[in-house]
Short mmCIF file of C-alpha atoms in Angstrom, two decimals:
data_model
loop_
_atom_site.label_atom_id
_atom_site.label_comp_id
_atom_site.label_asym_id
_atom_site.label_seq_id
_atom_site.Cartn_x
_atom_site.Cartn_y
_atom_site.Cartn_z
CA MET A 20 -116.85 -44.80 -146.67
CA LEU A 21 -117.03 -48.49 -147.32
CA ALA A 22 -118.04 -50.20 -144.11
CA GLY A 23 -115.69 -53.17 -144.01
CA ALA A 24 -114.31 -54.22 -140.69
CA ALA A 25 -113.22 -57.74 -139.83
CA ALA A 26 -113.65 -60.54 -142.36
CA VAL A 27 -115.98 -63.24 -141.17
CA LEU A 28 -114.71 -66.77 -141.59
CA VAL A 29 -117.45 -69.31 -142.08
CA ALA A 30 -116.64 -72.95 -141.46
CA ALA A 31 -117.61 -75.02 -144.45
CA ALA A 32 -117.12 -78.59 -145.56
CA GLY A 33 -116.43 -79.57 -149.13
CA VAL A 34 -118.75 -78.72 -151.95
CA SER A 35 -121.74 -78.15 -149.62
CA ALA A 36 -120.08 -74.91 -148.55
CA ALA A 37 -119.76 -73.61 -152.09
CA LEU A 38 -122.23 -71.30 -153.72
CA ALA A 39 -122.17 -70.26 -157.35
CA TRP A 40 -124.33 -67.76 -159.19
CA ARG A 41 -125.01 -67.07 -162.82
CA ASP A 42 -127.30 -64.22 -163.81
CA GLU A 43 -129.21 -65.33 -166.91
CA SER A 44 -131.40 -62.22 -167.11
CA ALA A 45 -131.02 -59.75 -169.97
CA PRO A 46 -129.05 -56.60 -169.15
CA THR A 47 -131.12 -53.51 -168.47
CA SER A 48 -128.53 -50.95 -169.44
CA ALA A 49 -128.65 -49.57 -173.00
CA ALA A 50 -126.24 -51.27 -175.35
CA THR A 51 -123.41 -49.28 -176.90
CA SER A 52 -121.52 -49.94 -180.11
CA ALA A 53 -118.16 -51.61 -179.60
CA PRO A 54 -114.97 -50.77 -181.48
CA THR A 55 -114.38 -54.35 -182.65
CA GLY A 56 -115.85 -55.66 -185.88
CA ALA A 57 -117.51 -58.65 -184.23
CA ALA A 58 -119.22 -56.51 -181.64
CA SER A 59 -120.34 -53.96 -184.22
CA SER A 60 -121.82 -56.75 -186.31
CA ALA A 61 -123.79 -58.04 -183.34
CA ALA A 62 -125.11 -54.57 -182.62
CA ASP A 63 -126.19 -54.23 -186.25
CA ASP A 64 -128.22 -57.40 -185.82
CA GLY A 65 -130.05 -55.81 -182.88
CA GLU A 66 -128.24 -57.88 -180.24
CA PRO A 67 -126.28 -56.43 -177.28
CA PRO A 68 -122.60 -56.06 -178.17
CA ARG A 69 -120.21 -58.59 -176.69
CA ARG A 70 -116.78 -57.52 -175.53
CA ALA A 71 -113.85 -59.32 -177.04
CA ALA A 72 -112.30 -61.81 -174.60
CA THR A 73 -109.14 -60.47 -172.94
CA ALA A 74 -106.46 -62.88 -171.85
CA GLY A 75 -105.87 -62.73 -168.12
CA ASN A 76 -109.15 -61.10 -167.12
CA PRO A 77 -111.87 -63.63 -166.19
CA LEU A 78 -114.53 -60.90 -166.39
CA ARG A 79 -113.88 -60.46 -170.09
CA ALA A 80 -114.44 -64.06 -171.09
CA GLU A 81 -116.89 -64.68 -173.88
CA GLY A 82 -120.40 -65.30 -172.57
CA PRO A 83 -121.72 -64.98 -169.00
CA VAL A 84 -119.40 -65.55 -166.05
CA THR A 85 -120.36 -67.62 -163.05
CA PHE A 86 -119.39 -65.97 -159.77
CA TYR A 87 -118.48 -67.76 -156.58
CA ALA A 88 -118.74 -66.82 -152.92
CA PRO A 89 -119.66 -68.66 -149.72
CA PRO A 90 -123.15 -67.81 -148.43
CA GLU A 91 -123.08 -64.31 -146.85
CA PRO A 92 -122.65 -65.13 -143.15
CA GLY A 93 -124.85 -62.44 -141.60
CA ALA A 94 -127.82 -63.13 -143.81
CA SER A 95 -127.40 -66.91 -143.46
CA ARG A 96 -127.36 -66.68 -139.69
CA GLN A 97 -130.35 -64.36 -139.65
CA ALA A 98 -132.38 -66.76 -141.79
CA GLU A 99 -131.87 -69.48 -139.22
CA LEU A 100 -132.86 -67.19 -136.36
CA TRP A 101 -136.06 -66.09 -138.07
CA GLN A 102 -137.05 -69.43 -139.56
CA ASP A 103 -139.76 -70.35 -137.01
CA GLU A 104 -141.28 -66.99 -136.09
CA ARG A 105 -140.66 -65.00 -139.28
CA PRO A 106 -140.49 -67.53 -142.12
CA ASP A 107 -141.14 -64.97 -144.93
CA ASP A 108 -138.35 -62.73 -143.65
CA ALA A 109 -136.10 -65.76 -143.24
CA GLU A 110 -136.66 -66.65 -146.90
CA LEU A 111 -135.64 -63.13 -147.95
CA MET A 112 -132.45 -63.50 -145.91
CA ARG A 113 -131.67 -66.80 -147.61
CA ARG A 114 -132.07 -65.14 -150.98
CA LEU A 115 -129.83 -62.28 -149.90
CA ALA A 116 -127.21 -64.70 -148.61
CA ALA A 117 -127.20 -66.53 -151.95
CA VAL A 118 -125.99 -63.53 -153.99
CA PRO A 119 -122.20 -63.72 -154.45
CA HIS A 120 -120.37 -60.96 -152.63
CA ALA A 121 -116.77 -59.80 -152.52
CA ILE A 122 -114.71 -61.93 -150.17
CA ARG A 123 -112.85 -59.66 -147.74
CA LEU A 124 -109.15 -60.09 -147.23
CA ASP A 125 -107.99 -57.92 -144.34
CA GLN A 126 -106.64 -60.52 -141.95
CA THR A 127 -103.03 -60.58 -140.80
CA ASP A 128 -102.62 -63.87 -142.66
CA ALA A 129 -105.10 -64.02 -145.50
CA ARG A 130 -103.55 -67.00 -147.25
CA PRO A 131 -105.70 -69.71 -145.60
CA GLU A 132 -108.84 -67.80 -146.54
CA VAL A 133 -107.67 -67.41 -150.12
CA ALA A 134 -106.75 -71.11 -150.36
CA GLN A 135 -110.13 -72.23 -148.99
CA ARG A 136 -112.18 -69.96 -151.24
CA LEU A 137 -110.20 -70.84 -154.36
CA ALA A 138 -110.68 -74.55 -153.67
CA GLU A 139 -114.42 -74.05 -153.27
CA ALA A 140 -114.55 -71.88 -156.36
CA ARG A 141 -112.85 -74.60 -158.40
CA GLN A 142 -115.39 -77.16 -157.28
CA ALA A 143 -118.28 -74.78 -157.89
CA GLY A 144 -116.96 -73.70 -161.27
CA GLY A 145 -117.03 -70.00 -160.39
CA VAL A 146 -114.81 -66.91 -160.20
CA PRO A 147 -114.20 -65.38 -156.77
CA VAL A 148 -113.98 -61.62 -156.21
CA PHE A 149 -111.60 -60.61 -153.43
CA LEU A 150 -111.84 -57.27 -151.65
CA VAL A 151 -108.22 -56.60 -150.62
CA ASN A 152 -108.35 -53.99 -147.89
CA HIS A 153 -105.18 -54.13 -145.78
CA LEU A 154 -103.43 -50.94 -146.96
CA PRO A 155 -101.54 -49.06 -144.17
CA GLY A 156 -102.70 -45.47 -143.81
CA GLY A 157 -106.01 -46.26 -145.54
CA ASP A 158 -107.78 -44.73 -142.56
CA CYS A 159 -105.70 -41.52 -143.00
CA ARG A 160 -103.43 -42.34 -140.07
CA PRO A 161 -99.67 -42.16 -140.65
CA ALA A 162 -98.04 -45.24 -142.15
CA THR A 163 -94.40 -45.99 -141.36
CA PRO A 164 -91.93 -47.37 -143.96
CA THR A 165 -91.99 -50.62 -141.97
CA ASP A 166 -95.80 -50.78 -142.27
CA ARG A 167 -95.65 -50.12 -146.01
CA GLU A 168 -93.03 -52.79 -146.59
CA ALA A 169 -94.99 -55.31 -144.51
CA TYR A 170 -98.01 -54.59 -146.69
CA GLN A 171 -96.05 -55.47 -149.82
CA GLU A 172 -95.00 -58.76 -148.21
CA TRP A 173 -98.63 -59.42 -147.34
CA ILE A 174 -99.70 -58.68 -150.94
CA THR A 175 -97.00 -61.06 -152.18
CA GLY A 176 -98.41 -63.80 -149.97
CA VAL A 177 -101.93 -63.24 -151.31
CA ALA A 178 -100.69 -63.20 -154.91
CA ARG A 179 -98.72 -66.40 -154.49
CA GLN A 180 -101.73 -68.09 -152.95
CA ILE A 181 -103.95 -67.07 -155.89
CA GLY A 182 -101.33 -68.23 -158.40
CA PRO A 183 -102.75 -69.24 -161.79
CA ALA A 184 -106.38 -69.41 -160.61
CA ALA A 185 -108.95 -67.07 -162.12
CA ALA A 186 -109.70 -64.29 -159.63
CA VAL A 187 -110.79 -60.65 -159.42
CA VAL A 188 -109.21 -58.24 -156.95
CA VAL A 189 -110.90 -55.04 -155.84
CA LEU A 190 -107.84 -53.29 -154.46
CA ALA A 191 -108.06 -50.94 -151.48
CA PRO A 192 -111.42 -49.09 -151.54
CA SER A 193 -111.10 -45.36 -150.75
CA SER A 194 -107.32 -45.53 -151.17
CA LEU A 195 -107.40 -42.80 -153.86
CA VAL A 196 -110.11 -40.80 -152.09
CA ASN A 197 -108.46 -40.77 -148.66
CA LEU A 198 -105.10 -39.71 -150.05
CA PRO A 199 -102.15 -38.89 -147.72
CA GLY A 200 -101.08 -35.31 -147.89
CA THR A 201 -104.54 -34.01 -148.68
CA ALA A 202 -106.92 -32.16 -146.38
CA ALA A 203 -107.58 -34.05 -143.12
CA CYS A 204 -105.62 -37.11 -144.29
CA ASP A 205 -102.15 -37.74 -142.83
CA PRO A 206 -100.52 -34.36 -143.50
CA GLY A 207 -97.09 -35.96 -143.05
CA GLY A 208 -97.69 -38.40 -145.89
CA SER A 209 -97.71 -37.84 -149.61
CA ALA A 210 -99.80 -38.85 -152.59
CA GLN A 211 -96.70 -40.26 -154.26
CA GLN A 212 -96.23 -42.73 -151.40
CA ARG A 213 -99.75 -44.01 -151.93
CA TYR A 214 -99.23 -44.20 -155.70
CA ASP A 215 -96.03 -46.18 -155.18
CA ASP A 216 -97.73 -48.57 -152.76
CA LEU A 217 -100.58 -49.25 -155.14
CA ARG A 218 -98.31 -49.62 -158.19
CA ARG A 219 -96.19 -52.22 -156.41
CA ALA A 220 -99.28 -54.10 -155.22
CA VAL A 221 -100.78 -54.08 -158.73
CA ARG A 222 -97.57 -55.40 -160.30
CA THR A 223 -97.36 -58.20 -157.74
CA LEU A 224 -100.97 -59.25 -158.26
CA LYS A 225 -100.83 -58.91 -162.04
CA SER A 226 -97.80 -61.21 -162.17
CA ASN A 227 -100.45 -63.94 -162.00
CA PRO A 228 -101.79 -64.89 -165.43
CA ALA A 229 -105.52 -64.83 -164.59
CA THR A 230 -105.90 -62.16 -161.90
CA ALA A 231 -107.86 -59.03 -162.74
CA VAL A 232 -107.13 -55.96 -160.59
CA TYR A 233 -109.24 -52.81 -160.28
CA LEU A 234 -108.37 -49.54 -158.50
CA ASP A 235 -110.52 -47.08 -156.54
CA GLY A 236 -112.49 -44.74 -158.85
CA SER A 237 -114.78 -43.40 -156.08
CA GLN A 238 -118.38 -42.51 -157.07
CA ALA A 239 -120.36 -40.35 -159.46
CA ASP A 240 -119.32 -36.70 -159.27
CA TRP A 241 -117.28 -37.05 -156.06
CA PRO A 242 -114.60 -35.95 -155.47
CA GLY A 243 -114.60 -35.08 -159.19
CA THR A 244 -113.74 -36.55 -162.58
CA GLU A 245 -110.57 -34.52 -163.13
CA LEU A 246 -109.24 -35.24 -159.63
CA MET A 247 -109.91 -38.99 -159.81
CA ALA A 248 -108.40 -39.16 -163.33
CA GLU A 249 -105.21 -37.55 -162.00
CA ARG A 250 -105.04 -39.97 -159.08
CA LEU A 251 -105.74 -43.08 -161.12
CA ILE A 252 -103.04 -42.12 -163.59
CA GLY A 253 -100.69 -41.52 -160.66
CA ALA A 254 -101.47 -44.98 -159.27
CA GLY A 255 -100.76 -46.68 -162.60
CA ILE A 256 -104.18 -47.35 -164.07
CA GLU A 257 -102.51 -48.44 -167.31
CA GLU A 258 -101.09 -51.51 -165.56
CA THR A 259 -104.47 -52.61 -164.19
CA ASP A 260 -107.71 -53.94 -165.60
CA GLY A 261 -109.48 -50.68 -164.75
CA PHE A 262 -111.24 -49.08 -161.80
CA PHE A 263 -114.24 -49.77 -159.53
CA LEU A 264 -117.08 -47.43 -158.67
CA ASN A 265 -119.79 -46.90 -156.02
CA THR A 266 -118.45 -49.02 -153.16
CA ALA A 267 -119.06 -46.24 -150.68
CA ALA A 268 -122.20 -44.90 -152.30
CA PHE A 269 -125.76 -45.69 -153.41
CA GLN A 270 -125.76 -43.95 -156.80
CA ASP A 271 -128.01 -45.66 -159.35
CA THR A 272 -126.41 -47.74 -162.07
CA ASP A 273 -127.18 -45.46 -165.02
CA ARG A 274 -125.65 -42.45 -163.32
CA THR A 275 -122.64 -44.45 -162.21
CA VAL A 276 -122.03 -45.87 -165.68
CA ALA A 277 -122.25 -42.37 -167.19
CA TYR A 278 -119.67 -41.13 -164.66
CA GLY A 279 -117.43 -44.13 -165.34
CA LYS A 280 -117.46 -43.42 -169.06
CA ALA A 281 -116.57 -39.78 -168.48
CA LEU A 282 -113.77 -40.75 -166.10
CA SER A 283 -112.45 -43.33 -168.54
CA ALA A 284 -112.46 -40.79 -171.44
CA CYS A 285 -110.70 -38.22 -169.27
CA ILE A 286 -107.97 -40.70 -168.33
CA ALA A 287 -107.47 -41.68 -171.98
CA ALA A 288 -107.31 -38.05 -173.14
CA ARG A 289 -104.85 -37.05 -170.48
CA ARG A 290 -102.59 -40.00 -171.13
CA ALA A 291 -102.67 -39.37 -174.88
CA THR A 292 -101.89 -35.67 -174.64
CA GLY A 293 -100.15 -35.11 -171.31
CA ARG A 294 -102.59 -32.30 -170.62
CA THR A 295 -104.39 -31.59 -167.37
CA GLY A 296 -108.10 -31.41 -166.75
CA CYS A 297 -110.39 -33.42 -169.00
CA PRO A 298 -109.66 -32.21 -172.55
CA ALA A 299 -112.93 -32.15 -174.48
CA ASP A 300 -111.32 -31.51 -177.85
CA VAL A 301 -109.40 -34.80 -177.99
CA GLN A 302 -110.50 -37.74 -180.16
CA VAL A 303 -110.14 -40.63 -177.72
CA ASP A 304 -109.17 -44.08 -178.96
CA PRO A 305 -111.77 -46.50 -177.45
CA ALA A 306 -109.04 -49.12 -177.04
CA ALA A 307 -107.15 -46.72 -174.73
CA MET A 308 -110.14 -46.16 -172.42
CA PRO A 309 -109.89 -48.04 -169.07
CA HIS A 310 -112.73 -50.43 -168.25
CA PHE A 311 -114.52 -50.45 -164.90
CA VAL A 312 -116.85 -52.43 -162.62
CA VAL A 313 -119.83 -51.06 -160.68
CA ASP A 314 -120.89 -51.98 -157.16
CA THR A 315 -124.66 -52.59 -157.33
CA ALA A 316 -125.06 -54.18 -153.87
CA ARG A 317 -127.04 -51.22 -152.46
CA ASN A 318 -128.10 -49.01 -155.36
CA GLY A 319 -131.42 -50.56 -156.42
CA ARG A 320 -133.32 -47.41 -155.36
CA GLY A 321 -130.56 -44.94 -156.02
CA SER A 322 -129.20 -42.39 -153.59
CA TRP A 323 -131.11 -40.81 -150.73
CA ARG A 324 -132.25 -37.21 -150.45
CA PRO A 325 -133.64 -36.38 -147.00
CA ASP A 326 -136.95 -34.55 -146.70
CA LYS A 327 -135.77 -32.89 -143.48
CA ARG A 328 -132.96 -30.36 -143.22
CA TYR A 329 -129.88 -31.55 -141.34
CA ALA A 330 -126.65 -29.77 -140.49
CA ASP A 331 -124.86 -32.77 -141.99
CA PRO A 332 -127.28 -35.16 -143.76
CA GLN A 333 -124.63 -37.93 -144.09
CA VAL A 334 -126.43 -39.35 -147.12
CA TRP A 335 -123.90 -42.23 -147.19
CA CYS A 336 -124.69 -43.32 -143.64
CA ASN A 337 -127.45 -45.98 -143.42
CA PRO A 338 -129.80 -44.06 -145.74
CA PRO A 339 -133.40 -45.21 -145.28
CA GLY A 340 -135.52 -46.77 -148.02
CA ARG A 341 -132.62 -48.12 -150.06
CA GLY A 342 -132.56 -51.54 -151.75
CA VAL A 343 -130.12 -54.00 -153.23
CA GLY A 344 -129.54 -53.60 -156.94
CA GLU A 345 -128.69 -55.69 -160.00
CA ARG A 346 -127.15 -59.07 -159.28
CA PRO A 347 -123.51 -59.75 -160.14
CA THR A 348 -123.12 -60.25 -163.89
CA THR A 349 -120.77 -59.57 -166.77
CA GLU A 350 -123.74 -59.15 -169.11
CA THR A 351 -123.88 -55.36 -168.69
CA GLY A 352 -124.57 -54.35 -172.28
CA GLU A 353 -121.80 -51.76 -171.94
CA GLU A 354 -118.44 -52.09 -173.68
CA LEU A 355 -116.50 -50.43 -170.88
CA VAL A 356 -118.37 -52.04 -167.94
CA ASP A 357 -116.75 -55.41 -167.25
CA ALA A 358 -119.26 -56.37 -164.53
CA TYR A 359 -121.77 -55.38 -161.94
CA LEU A 360 -120.52 -56.74 -158.61
CA TRP A 361 -121.65 -56.84 -155.01
CA ILE A 362 -118.65 -55.33 -153.24
CA ALA A 363 -120.22 -53.61 -150.22
CA ARG A 364 -122.29 -55.76 -147.84
CA PRO A 365 -125.97 -54.69 -147.94
CA GLY A 366 -126.64 -55.78 -144.36
CA THR A 367 -123.83 -54.02 -142.52
CA SER A 368 -124.11 -50.67 -140.77
CA GLY A 369 -122.34 -47.60 -142.07
CA GLY A 370 -121.74 -46.44 -138.50
CA ARG A 371 -123.34 -44.04 -136.03
CA CYS A 372 -125.35 -41.57 -138.05
CA ARG A 373 -125.97 -38.36 -136.10
CA ARG A 374 -126.53 -36.13 -139.11
CA GLY A 375 -125.15 -33.08 -137.34
CA THR A 376 -127.27 -33.52 -134.20
CA ASP A 377 -126.30 -34.23 -130.59
CA GLY A 378 -126.73 -37.65 -129.08
CA GLU A 379 -126.25 -41.17 -130.38
CA ARG A 380 -129.58 -41.74 -132.17
CA ASP A 381 -130.00 -41.41 -135.88
CA PRO A 382 -132.64 -38.65 -136.13
CA GLU A 383 -133.90 -40.08 -139.39
CA ARG A 384 -134.45 -43.63 -138.10
CA GLY A 385 -134.98 -42.85 -134.41
CA VAL A 386 -132.56 -45.56 -133.28
CA GLU A 387 -128.92 -45.88 -132.40
CA SER A 388 -127.15 -47.47 -135.33
CA PRO A 389 -124.63 -50.32 -134.80
CA PRO A 390 -120.99 -49.40 -135.28
CA ALA A 391 -119.58 -49.42 -138.79
CA GLY A 392 -119.17 -52.86 -140.32
CA GLU A 393 -121.54 -54.65 -137.91
CA TRP A 394 -124.43 -56.77 -139.17
CA TRP A 395 -127.80 -55.05 -138.81
CA ALA A 396 -130.70 -57.41 -139.39
CA GLU A 397 -133.44 -54.83 -139.88
CA LEU A 398 -131.31 -52.81 -142.30
CA ALA A 399 -130.60 -55.94 -144.30
CA LEU A 400 -134.31 -56.83 -144.37
CA GLU A 401 -135.24 -53.32 -145.50
CA ARG A 402 -132.77 -53.50 -148.39
CA ALA A 403 -133.86 -56.99 -149.35
CA ARG A 404 -137.53 -55.93 -149.44
CA ASN A 405 -136.64 -52.92 -151.56
CA ALA A 406 -134.56 -54.87 -154.06
CA VAL A 407 -134.61 -53.70 -157.68
CA PRO A 408 -135.06 -56.12 -159.40
CA PRO A 409 -136.77 -58.19 -156.66
CA LEU A 410 -134.79 -60.97 -154.98
CA ARG A 411 -135.90 -64.36 -156.22
#
């Protein structure tokens, strides 16, 4: 599960608070041929294909996109604390803080946060990515009709504050994994209620001319391509800019991209035929395949496989030896992959990891982990040191 608790507001003054990032490095993923003539021509010349610009989606602009975020607060604060006694570690924290991350919107009134970040983004010349995570029942507790209507009013406030500005919205992580009416998730609720809530939210946000919206696509092979295709179709994937992957996981980029392509093809085939499953005998129109973004904030070393045997290994919970991955960029070399983004926070704890044992200590690390969503300095340092490619 994505560890995202309270948003942290960082006081900032003017342009000095702004931070922009542009990844000039060449993409490491293998290039694929694009369906457009221009992209195919570029591929024939031996250059990575460029996606055609799409009106309304800032991630599909021609050429690299500059991302904006304020410095990550936990890493920035840690750099100051370590500056005198641990200068090398402090420098790593500064580099970690400088990578643009998704700006969390889960406050009761998120409009001031949106207004401030958009103003800073304009001055910095960058595009902000907002993680919108205020959905009632997202934790599998029952949501009343009043709660659901209040959420739509909240979304309307966020959308109005964004207005015509270029922005990316990662909408409600785990909302299509933790689905009401399914096992262990609000038995009194229904999947249709969740689909309706997400469809309304998407339509409100997409009423803005330059807002891109992505829905929850989970992670490679879990809970399954067919299941996630069904849920994304139910939630109205055709009205969005696509789906996002890997926010709750550490799967490496190549595996995640392969899963995203399979999920996209399955959605396109089902929508074209009305059939269930993932029809393998259907010629899919590339233009009908949803695009996606990949969270690379923690996947530099891929997923973790414990050497020891645990009753419940909890491979998602503070896995040791992991590192941050590729920096945010739209230069992915993949037609369907709009961007690599840092959505999860590399330095926050995934919660208390007992791995099926008694007691509060993580048997793998030998310490008691901070609660979910809390900053953990040593975890952040571990992931910064293990960065692939290295932080610089």
